[in-house]
Short mmCIF file of N, CA, C and O in Angstrom, two decimals:
data_model
loop_
_atom_site.label_atom_id
_atom_site.label_comp_id
_atom_site.label_asym_id
_atom_site.label_seq_id
_atom_site.Cartn_x
_atom_site.Cartn_y
_atom_site.Cartn_z
N VAL S 1 -127.84 17.63 221.44
CA VAL S 1 -128.45 17.76 220.14
C VAL S 1 -127.41 17.36 219.09
O VAL S 1 -126.31 17.90 219.09
N PRO S 2 -127.77 16.44 218.22
CA PRO S 2 -126.80 16.02 217.20
C PRO S 2 -126.55 17.12 216.17
O PRO S 2 -127.41 17.99 215.96
N PRO S 3 -125.40 17.07 215.51
CA PRO S 3 -125.22 17.99 214.38
C PRO S 3 -126.28 17.69 213.33
O PRO S 3 -126.76 16.55 213.21
N GLU S 4 -126.67 18.70 212.56
CA GLU S 4 -127.75 18.55 211.59
C GLU S 4 -127.50 17.37 210.64
O GLU S 4 -128.44 16.65 210.29
N GLU S 5 -126.26 17.15 210.24
CA GLU S 5 -125.93 16.06 209.31
C GLU S 5 -126.17 14.69 209.91
O GLU S 5 -126.19 13.69 209.21
N PHE S 6 -126.32 14.61 211.25
CA PHE S 6 -126.50 13.33 211.94
C PHE S 6 -127.93 13.12 212.42
O PHE S 6 -128.19 12.23 213.22
N GLU S 7 -128.87 13.90 211.94
CA GLU S 7 -130.27 13.71 212.32
C GLU S 7 -130.86 12.58 211.47
O GLU S 7 -130.54 12.45 210.29
N TYR S 8 -131.71 11.78 212.10
CA TYR S 8 -132.34 10.65 211.41
C TYR S 8 -133.70 10.38 212.02
O TYR S 8 -134.01 10.88 213.10
N ASN S 9 -134.49 9.56 211.34
CA ASN S 9 -135.82 9.19 211.82
C ASN S 9 -135.78 7.80 212.44
O ASN S 9 -135.05 6.92 211.98
N GLN S 10 -136.61 7.60 213.44
CA GLN S 10 -136.75 6.30 214.08
C GLN S 10 -137.46 5.34 213.13
O GLN S 10 -138.30 5.74 212.34
N SER S 11 -137.09 4.06 213.19
CA SER S 11 -137.69 3.03 212.37
C SER S 11 -138.00 1.82 213.24
O SER S 11 -137.39 1.63 214.29
N THR S 12 -138.93 0.99 212.80
CA THR S 12 -139.18 -0.27 213.51
C THR S 12 -138.15 -1.33 213.13
O THR S 12 -138.08 -2.36 213.79
N MET S 13 -137.36 -1.08 212.09
CA MET S 13 -136.29 -1.99 211.66
C MET S 13 -134.97 -1.39 212.18
O MET S 13 -134.63 -0.26 211.83
N GLN S 14 -134.24 -2.15 213.02
CA GLN S 14 -133.04 -1.60 213.66
C GLN S 14 -131.96 -2.65 213.82
O GLN S 14 -132.25 -3.84 213.95
N ALA S 15 -130.72 -2.18 213.83
CA ALA S 15 -129.57 -2.99 214.22
C ALA S 15 -128.71 -2.09 215.11
O ALA S 15 -128.80 -0.87 215.05
N PHE S 16 -127.88 -2.71 215.93
CA PHE S 16 -127.04 -1.96 216.85
C PHE S 16 -125.60 -2.40 216.67
O PHE S 16 -125.28 -3.57 216.84
N TYR S 17 -124.75 -1.46 216.31
CA TYR S 17 -123.32 -1.72 216.08
C TYR S 17 -122.56 -1.15 217.28
O TYR S 17 -122.53 0.05 217.48
N PHE S 18 -121.95 -2.05 218.07
CA PHE S 18 -121.17 -1.65 219.24
C PHE S 18 -119.72 -1.42 218.84
O PHE S 18 -119.17 -2.18 218.05
N PHE S 19 -119.10 -0.40 219.42
CA PHE S 19 -117.71 -0.07 219.14
C PHE S 19 -116.90 -0.13 220.43
O PHE S 19 -117.26 0.51 221.41
N ASP S 20 -115.80 -0.89 220.40
CA ASP S 20 -114.91 -0.95 221.55
C ASP S 20 -114.18 0.37 221.74
O ASP S 20 -113.89 0.77 222.85
N SER S 21 -113.84 1.01 220.62
CA SER S 21 -113.18 2.31 220.71
C SER S 21 -113.47 3.10 219.44
O SER S 21 -113.73 2.53 218.38
N VAL S 22 -113.42 4.41 219.59
CA VAL S 22 -113.56 5.32 218.45
C VAL S 22 -112.44 6.35 218.58
O VAL S 22 -112.32 7.01 219.62
N THR S 23 -111.63 6.45 217.54
CA THR S 23 -110.48 7.34 217.59
C THR S 23 -110.38 8.22 216.34
O THR S 23 -110.88 7.86 215.29
N ILE S 24 -109.72 9.35 216.51
CA ILE S 24 -109.33 10.22 215.41
C ILE S 24 -107.81 10.34 215.48
O ILE S 24 -107.28 10.79 216.48
N ASP S 25 -107.14 9.86 214.45
CA ASP S 25 -105.67 9.86 214.41
C ASP S 25 -105.07 9.20 215.66
O ASP S 25 -104.07 9.68 216.21
N GLY S 26 -105.69 8.14 216.13
CA GLY S 26 -105.17 7.37 217.27
C GLY S 26 -105.59 7.89 218.63
O GLY S 26 -105.32 7.25 219.64
N ASP S 27 -106.24 9.04 218.69
CA ASP S 27 -106.70 9.60 219.97
C ASP S 27 -108.18 9.31 220.15
O ASP S 27 -108.97 9.50 219.21
N ASN S 28 -108.56 8.88 221.35
CA ASN S 28 -109.98 8.64 221.63
C ASN S 28 -110.78 9.91 221.43
O ASN S 28 -110.31 11.01 221.74
N VAL S 29 -112.01 9.75 220.90
CA VAL S 29 -112.87 10.92 220.73
C VAL S 29 -113.33 11.41 222.10
O VAL S 29 -113.28 10.68 223.09
N ASP S 30 -113.80 12.64 222.15
CA ASP S 30 -114.28 13.25 223.38
C ASP S 30 -115.76 12.96 223.60
O ASP S 30 -116.47 12.57 222.67
N ALA S 31 -116.24 13.19 224.80
CA ALA S 31 -117.62 12.88 225.16
C ALA S 31 -118.64 13.73 224.40
O ALA S 31 -119.80 13.35 224.32
N ASP S 32 -118.22 14.85 223.82
CA ASP S 32 -119.17 15.66 223.06
C ASP S 32 -119.09 15.40 221.55
O ASP S 32 -119.79 16.04 220.77
N ASP S 33 -118.27 14.43 221.14
CA ASP S 33 -118.18 14.04 219.73
C ASP S 33 -119.28 13.05 219.39
O ASP S 33 -119.91 12.47 220.29
N TRP S 34 -119.55 12.87 218.11
CA TRP S 34 -120.64 12.01 217.63
C TRP S 34 -120.13 11.02 216.61
O TRP S 34 -119.20 11.32 215.86
N VAL S 35 -120.78 9.86 216.53
CA VAL S 35 -120.56 8.88 215.47
C VAL S 35 -121.88 8.72 214.74
O VAL S 35 -122.92 8.50 215.36
N GLY S 36 -121.84 8.87 213.42
CA GLY S 36 -123.04 8.73 212.60
C GLY S 36 -122.89 7.58 211.62
O GLY S 36 -121.78 7.30 211.15
N ALA S 37 -123.99 6.92 211.32
CA ALA S 37 -124.03 5.82 210.35
C ALA S 37 -124.80 6.30 209.13
O ALA S 37 -125.81 7.01 209.27
N PHE S 38 -124.36 5.87 207.95
CA PHE S 38 -124.95 6.35 206.71
C PHE S 38 -125.19 5.22 205.74
O PHE S 38 -124.44 4.23 205.71
N ASN S 39 -126.25 5.38 204.94
CA ASN S 39 -126.49 4.56 203.76
C ASN S 39 -126.38 5.53 202.59
O ASN S 39 -127.31 6.32 202.35
N GLY S 40 -125.25 5.54 201.92
CA GLY S 40 -124.98 6.57 200.93
C GLY S 40 -124.87 7.91 201.62
O GLY S 40 -124.09 8.05 202.57
N ASN S 41 -125.67 8.88 201.22
CA ASN S 41 -125.65 10.22 201.84
C ASN S 41 -126.70 10.39 202.92
O ASN S 41 -126.87 11.48 203.46
N ILE S 42 -127.43 9.33 203.25
CA ILE S 42 -128.54 9.42 204.20
C ILE S 42 -128.09 8.94 205.58
O ILE S 42 -127.65 7.80 205.73
N CYS S 43 -128.23 9.82 206.58
CA CYS S 43 -127.91 9.41 207.94
C CYS S 43 -129.00 8.46 208.43
O CYS S 43 -130.20 8.77 208.36
N VAL S 44 -128.59 7.29 208.91
CA VAL S 44 -129.53 6.27 209.36
C VAL S 44 -129.38 5.94 210.85
O VAL S 44 -130.04 5.04 211.36
N GLY S 45 -128.51 6.69 211.53
CA GLY S 45 -128.34 6.50 212.96
C GLY S 45 -127.16 7.31 213.46
O GLY S 45 -126.25 7.62 212.70
N ALA S 46 -127.18 7.66 214.74
CA ALA S 46 -126.08 8.44 215.33
C ALA S 46 -126.10 8.31 216.84
O ALA S 46 -127.14 8.02 217.44
N ARG S 47 -124.95 8.54 217.43
CA ARG S 47 -124.83 8.47 218.89
C ARG S 47 -123.76 9.45 219.34
O ARG S 47 -122.68 9.49 218.76
N GLN S 48 -124.07 10.25 220.38
CA GLN S 48 -123.04 11.05 221.02
C GLN S 48 -122.13 10.08 221.76
O GLN S 48 -122.61 9.15 222.42
N TRP S 49 -120.81 10.29 221.69
CA TRP S 49 -119.87 9.31 222.19
C TRP S 49 -119.44 9.57 223.63
O TRP S 49 -118.27 9.60 223.96
N ASP S 50 -120.42 9.73 224.51
CA ASP S 50 -120.16 9.89 225.94
C ASP S 50 -120.27 8.52 226.58
O ASP S 50 -121.35 8.06 226.94
N THR S 51 -119.13 7.83 226.71
CA THR S 51 -119.15 6.44 227.19
C THR S 51 -119.66 6.32 228.62
O THR S 51 -120.09 5.25 229.02
N SER S 52 -119.66 7.41 229.39
CA SER S 52 -120.18 7.33 230.75
C SER S 52 -121.69 7.13 230.77
O SER S 52 -122.26 6.73 231.77
N LEU S 53 -122.35 7.39 229.63
CA LEU S 53 -123.80 7.23 229.53
C LEU S 53 -124.21 5.95 228.81
O LEU S 53 -125.40 5.72 228.60
N CYS S 54 -123.24 5.13 228.44
CA CYS S 54 -123.53 3.97 227.58
C CYS S 54 -123.63 2.65 228.34
O CYS S 54 -123.64 1.59 227.71
N GLY S 55 -123.69 2.65 229.63
CA GLY S 55 -123.80 1.39 230.36
C GLY S 55 -122.53 0.57 230.26
O GLY S 55 -122.54 -0.56 229.80
N GLY S 56 -121.44 1.13 230.65
CA GLY S 56 -120.14 0.48 230.50
C GLY S 56 -119.24 1.41 229.72
O GLY S 56 -119.52 2.57 229.54
N GLU S 57 -118.16 0.88 229.22
CA GLU S 57 -117.18 1.70 228.50
C GLU S 57 -117.42 1.71 227.00
O GLU S 57 -116.70 2.34 226.26
N HIS S 58 -118.41 0.97 226.52
CA HIS S 58 -118.64 0.82 225.08
C HIS S 58 -120.01 1.38 224.71
O HIS S 58 -120.99 1.14 225.39
N CYS S 59 -120.05 2.11 223.60
CA CYS S 59 -121.31 2.65 223.09
C CYS S 59 -121.70 1.91 221.82
O CYS S 59 -120.89 1.25 221.20
N GLU S 60 -122.95 2.11 221.45
CA GLU S 60 -123.45 1.51 220.22
C GLU S 60 -124.07 2.61 219.36
O GLU S 60 -124.48 3.65 219.86
N VAL S 61 -124.11 2.35 218.06
CA VAL S 61 -124.81 3.23 217.14
C VAL S 61 -126.05 2.48 216.67
O VAL S 61 -125.93 1.40 216.08
N PRO S 62 -127.24 3.01 216.95
CA PRO S 62 -128.45 2.39 216.41
C PRO S 62 -128.52 2.72 214.92
O PRO S 62 -128.33 3.87 214.54
N ILE S 63 -128.76 1.72 214.10
CA ILE S 63 -128.82 1.93 212.65
C ILE S 63 -130.19 1.50 212.16
O ILE S 63 -130.56 0.33 212.30
N MET S 64 -130.92 2.45 211.60
CA MET S 64 -132.30 2.23 211.20
C MET S 64 -132.42 1.66 209.79
O MET S 64 -131.63 1.98 208.92
N GLY S 65 -133.44 0.81 209.63
CA GLY S 65 -133.73 0.23 208.33
C GLY S 65 -134.97 0.83 207.70
O GLY S 65 -135.75 1.52 208.36
N ASP S 66 -135.14 0.57 206.43
CA ASP S 66 -136.31 1.03 205.69
C ASP S 66 -137.49 0.13 206.04
O ASP S 66 -137.52 -1.04 205.67
N ASP S 67 -138.47 0.67 206.80
CA ASP S 67 -139.63 -0.12 207.21
C ASP S 67 -140.87 0.24 206.39
O ASP S 67 -141.99 -0.06 206.79
N ASN S 68 -140.65 0.91 205.25
CA ASN S 68 -141.73 1.36 204.37
C ASN S 68 -142.60 2.43 205.00
O ASN S 68 -143.66 2.75 204.47
N GLY S 69 -142.17 2.96 206.13
CA GLY S 69 -142.91 4.03 206.77
C GLY S 69 -142.40 5.38 206.32
O GLY S 69 -141.35 5.49 205.68
N PRO S 70 -143.12 6.44 206.67
CA PRO S 70 -142.68 7.78 206.28
C PRO S 70 -141.35 8.12 206.95
O PRO S 70 -141.13 7.82 208.12
N GLY S 71 -140.45 8.69 206.17
CA GLY S 71 -139.17 9.13 206.72
C GLY S 71 -138.08 8.09 206.73
O GLY S 71 -136.97 8.38 207.18
N THR S 72 -138.33 6.87 206.26
CA THR S 72 -137.27 5.86 206.26
C THR S 72 -136.88 5.42 204.85
O THR S 72 -136.15 4.46 204.70
N GLU S 73 -137.34 6.15 203.84
CA GLU S 73 -136.95 5.83 202.47
C GLU S 73 -135.43 5.98 202.33
O GLU S 73 -134.85 6.95 202.79
N GLY S 74 -134.79 5.00 201.71
CA GLY S 74 -133.35 5.04 201.53
C GLY S 74 -132.57 4.56 202.73
O GLY S 74 -131.34 4.57 202.71
N TYR S 75 -133.26 4.14 203.79
CA TYR S 75 -132.57 3.59 204.95
C TYR S 75 -132.07 2.18 204.63
O TYR S 75 -132.26 1.68 203.52
N MET S 76 -131.45 1.53 205.58
CA MET S 76 -130.78 0.25 205.34
C MET S 76 -131.76 -0.86 204.96
O MET S 76 -132.88 -0.92 205.47
N LEU S 77 -131.31 -1.71 204.05
CA LEU S 77 -132.00 -2.95 203.71
C LEU S 77 -131.07 -4.09 204.06
O LEU S 77 -129.85 -3.92 204.13
N SER S 78 -131.62 -5.26 204.28
CA SER S 78 -130.81 -6.42 204.63
C SER S 78 -129.68 -6.60 203.62
O SER S 78 -129.91 -6.59 202.42
N GLY S 79 -128.46 -6.71 204.13
CA GLY S 79 -127.29 -6.89 203.29
C GLY S 79 -126.54 -5.61 202.96
O GLY S 79 -125.39 -5.66 202.54
N ASP S 80 -127.18 -4.42 203.15
CA ASP S 80 -126.48 -3.16 202.93
C ASP S 80 -125.36 -3.01 203.97
O ASP S 80 -125.51 -3.46 205.12
N ILE S 81 -124.28 -2.36 203.58
CA ILE S 81 -123.17 -2.12 204.51
C ILE S 81 -123.14 -0.63 204.85
O ILE S 81 -122.95 0.20 203.95
N PRO S 82 -123.33 -0.28 206.13
CA PRO S 82 -123.31 1.13 206.50
C PRO S 82 -121.89 1.70 206.44
O PRO S 82 -120.91 0.98 206.59
N THR S 83 -121.83 3.01 206.20
CA THR S 83 -120.57 3.72 206.35
C THR S 83 -120.70 4.61 207.59
O THR S 83 -121.81 4.83 208.09
N PHE S 84 -119.58 5.12 208.07
CA PHE S 84 -119.58 5.87 209.32
C PHE S 84 -118.81 7.17 209.18
O PHE S 84 -117.86 7.27 208.41
N LYS S 85 -119.24 8.15 209.97
CA LYS S 85 -118.53 9.43 210.08
C LYS S 85 -118.44 9.79 211.55
O LYS S 85 -119.29 9.41 212.36
N ILE S 86 -117.39 10.52 211.88
CA ILE S 86 -117.20 11.05 213.23
C ILE S 86 -117.29 12.57 213.15
O ILE S 86 -116.68 13.19 212.27
N TYR S 87 -118.05 13.15 214.07
CA TYR S 87 -118.10 14.60 214.19
C TYR S 87 -117.27 15.00 215.39
O TYR S 87 -117.57 14.62 216.53
N ASP S 88 -116.20 15.76 215.15
CA ASP S 88 -115.34 16.28 216.20
C ASP S 88 -115.91 17.64 216.60
O ASP S 88 -115.73 18.64 215.89
N ALA S 89 -116.63 17.67 217.72
CA ALA S 89 -117.35 18.88 218.14
C ALA S 89 -116.41 20.04 218.44
O ALA S 89 -116.73 21.19 218.13
N SER S 90 -115.24 19.77 219.04
CA SER S 90 -114.35 20.86 219.41
C SER S 90 -113.75 21.55 218.19
O SER S 90 -113.44 22.74 218.24
N SER S 91 -113.61 20.82 217.09
CA SER S 91 -113.05 21.41 215.86
C SER S 91 -114.11 21.70 214.81
O SER S 91 -113.81 22.27 213.77
N ASN S 92 -115.35 21.23 215.06
CA ASN S 92 -116.45 21.37 214.10
C ASN S 92 -116.06 20.77 212.75
O ASN S 92 -116.26 21.37 211.69
N ILE S 93 -115.49 19.54 212.79
CA ILE S 93 -115.03 18.84 211.59
C ILE S 93 -115.65 17.45 211.55
O ILE S 93 -115.76 16.78 212.57
N PHE S 94 -116.04 17.03 210.34
CA PHE S 94 -116.55 15.69 210.10
C PHE S 94 -115.44 14.86 209.46
O PHE S 94 -114.77 15.33 208.54
N TYR S 95 -115.27 13.64 209.94
CA TYR S 95 -114.28 12.71 209.39
C TYR S 95 -114.97 11.46 208.90
O TYR S 95 -115.88 10.94 209.56
N ASP S 96 -114.53 10.95 207.74
CA ASP S 96 -114.95 9.61 207.33
C ASP S 96 -114.26 8.63 208.25
O ASP S 96 -113.09 8.81 208.61
N ALA S 97 -114.97 7.59 208.67
CA ALA S 97 -114.42 6.62 209.62
C ALA S 97 -114.42 5.23 208.99
O ALA S 97 -115.31 4.91 208.20
N SER S 98 -113.44 4.44 209.36
CA SER S 98 -113.33 3.07 208.85
C SER S 98 -113.49 2.09 210.01
O SER S 98 -112.64 2.05 210.90
N PRO S 99 -114.55 1.29 210.01
CA PRO S 99 -114.71 0.29 211.08
C PRO S 99 -113.74 -0.86 210.89
O PRO S 99 -113.19 -1.07 209.80
N SER S 100 -113.55 -1.63 211.95
CA SER S 100 -112.65 -2.79 211.88
C SER S 100 -113.17 -3.86 210.94
O SER S 100 -112.40 -4.62 210.36
N LEU S 101 -114.49 -3.93 210.76
CA LEU S 101 -115.13 -4.86 209.83
C LEU S 101 -116.26 -4.14 209.10
O LEU S 101 -116.92 -3.29 209.69
N ASN S 102 -116.48 -4.50 207.86
CA ASN S 102 -117.66 -4.02 207.13
C ASN S 102 -118.73 -5.08 207.26
O ASN S 102 -118.70 -6.10 206.58
N VAL S 103 -119.67 -4.84 208.17
CA VAL S 103 -120.69 -5.84 208.50
C VAL S 103 -122.00 -5.47 207.83
O VAL S 103 -122.50 -4.36 208.02
N PRO S 104 -122.57 -6.40 207.05
CA PRO S 104 -123.86 -6.14 206.42
C PRO S 104 -124.94 -5.92 207.48
O PRO S 104 -124.97 -6.59 208.51
N TRP S 105 -125.85 -5.00 207.17
CA TRP S 105 -126.95 -4.67 208.07
C TRP S 105 -128.02 -5.76 208.00
O TRP S 105 -128.30 -6.31 206.94
N ALA S 106 -128.61 -6.06 209.13
CA ALA S 106 -129.77 -6.95 209.22
C ALA S 106 -130.61 -6.49 210.39
O ALA S 106 -130.08 -6.00 211.40
N ASN S 107 -131.91 -6.63 210.31
CA ASN S 107 -132.81 -6.19 211.36
C ASN S 107 -132.50 -6.93 212.67
O ASN S 107 -132.33 -8.15 212.68
N ILE S 108 -132.42 -6.19 213.77
CA ILE S 108 -132.18 -6.69 215.12
C ILE S 108 -130.87 -7.48 215.20
O ILE S 108 -130.83 -8.62 215.64
N VAL S 109 -129.79 -6.86 214.77
CA VAL S 109 -128.47 -7.45 214.87
C VAL S 109 -127.64 -6.57 215.79
O VAL S 109 -127.75 -5.35 215.76
N ILE S 110 -126.78 -7.18 216.58
CA ILE S 110 -125.86 -6.46 217.46
C ILE S 110 -124.45 -6.88 217.07
O ILE S 110 -124.11 -8.06 217.13
N MET S 111 -123.61 -5.90 216.62
CA MET S 111 -122.28 -6.22 216.13
C MET S 111 -121.22 -5.42 216.88
O MET S 111 -121.32 -4.19 216.98
N PRO S 112 -120.17 -6.07 217.43
CA PRO S 112 -119.06 -5.35 218.05
C PRO S 112 -118.02 -4.96 217.00
O PRO S 112 -117.59 -5.80 216.21
N LEU S 113 -117.61 -3.68 216.97
CA LEU S 113 -116.65 -3.18 216.00
C LEU S 113 -115.71 -2.18 216.66
O LEU S 113 -115.91 -1.79 217.79
N ILE S 114 -114.72 -1.74 215.90
CA ILE S 114 -113.80 -0.69 216.32
C ILE S 114 -113.68 0.30 215.17
O ILE S 114 -113.55 -0.11 214.03
N ILE S 115 -113.73 1.60 215.47
CA ILE S 115 -113.47 2.62 214.45
C ILE S 115 -112.13 3.23 214.76
O ILE S 115 -111.84 3.61 215.84
#
């Protein structure tokens, strides 16, 4: 179950941002930690960072767009740049995260990044 701050609604407009690694102060995050994507203060996607469940060693964060449906108001529009946060479950702390690139969101895009 994601932390409350990382809850979001499903949308028909989506992009997937893959991360080669996710670290806090140079240490890899744990399998019970989470990465969340945001458009301003609105969570638009999240993933628990258990790489054993991600089909390889790399996980992705699904990032939802505004499809004009209920619950997606304020979600990503083409050209918006998502921001990211990491939830450290063992410490119950949220960290602002900086990806290796600031990639504009577009529907059905897959981007490899590093946090």
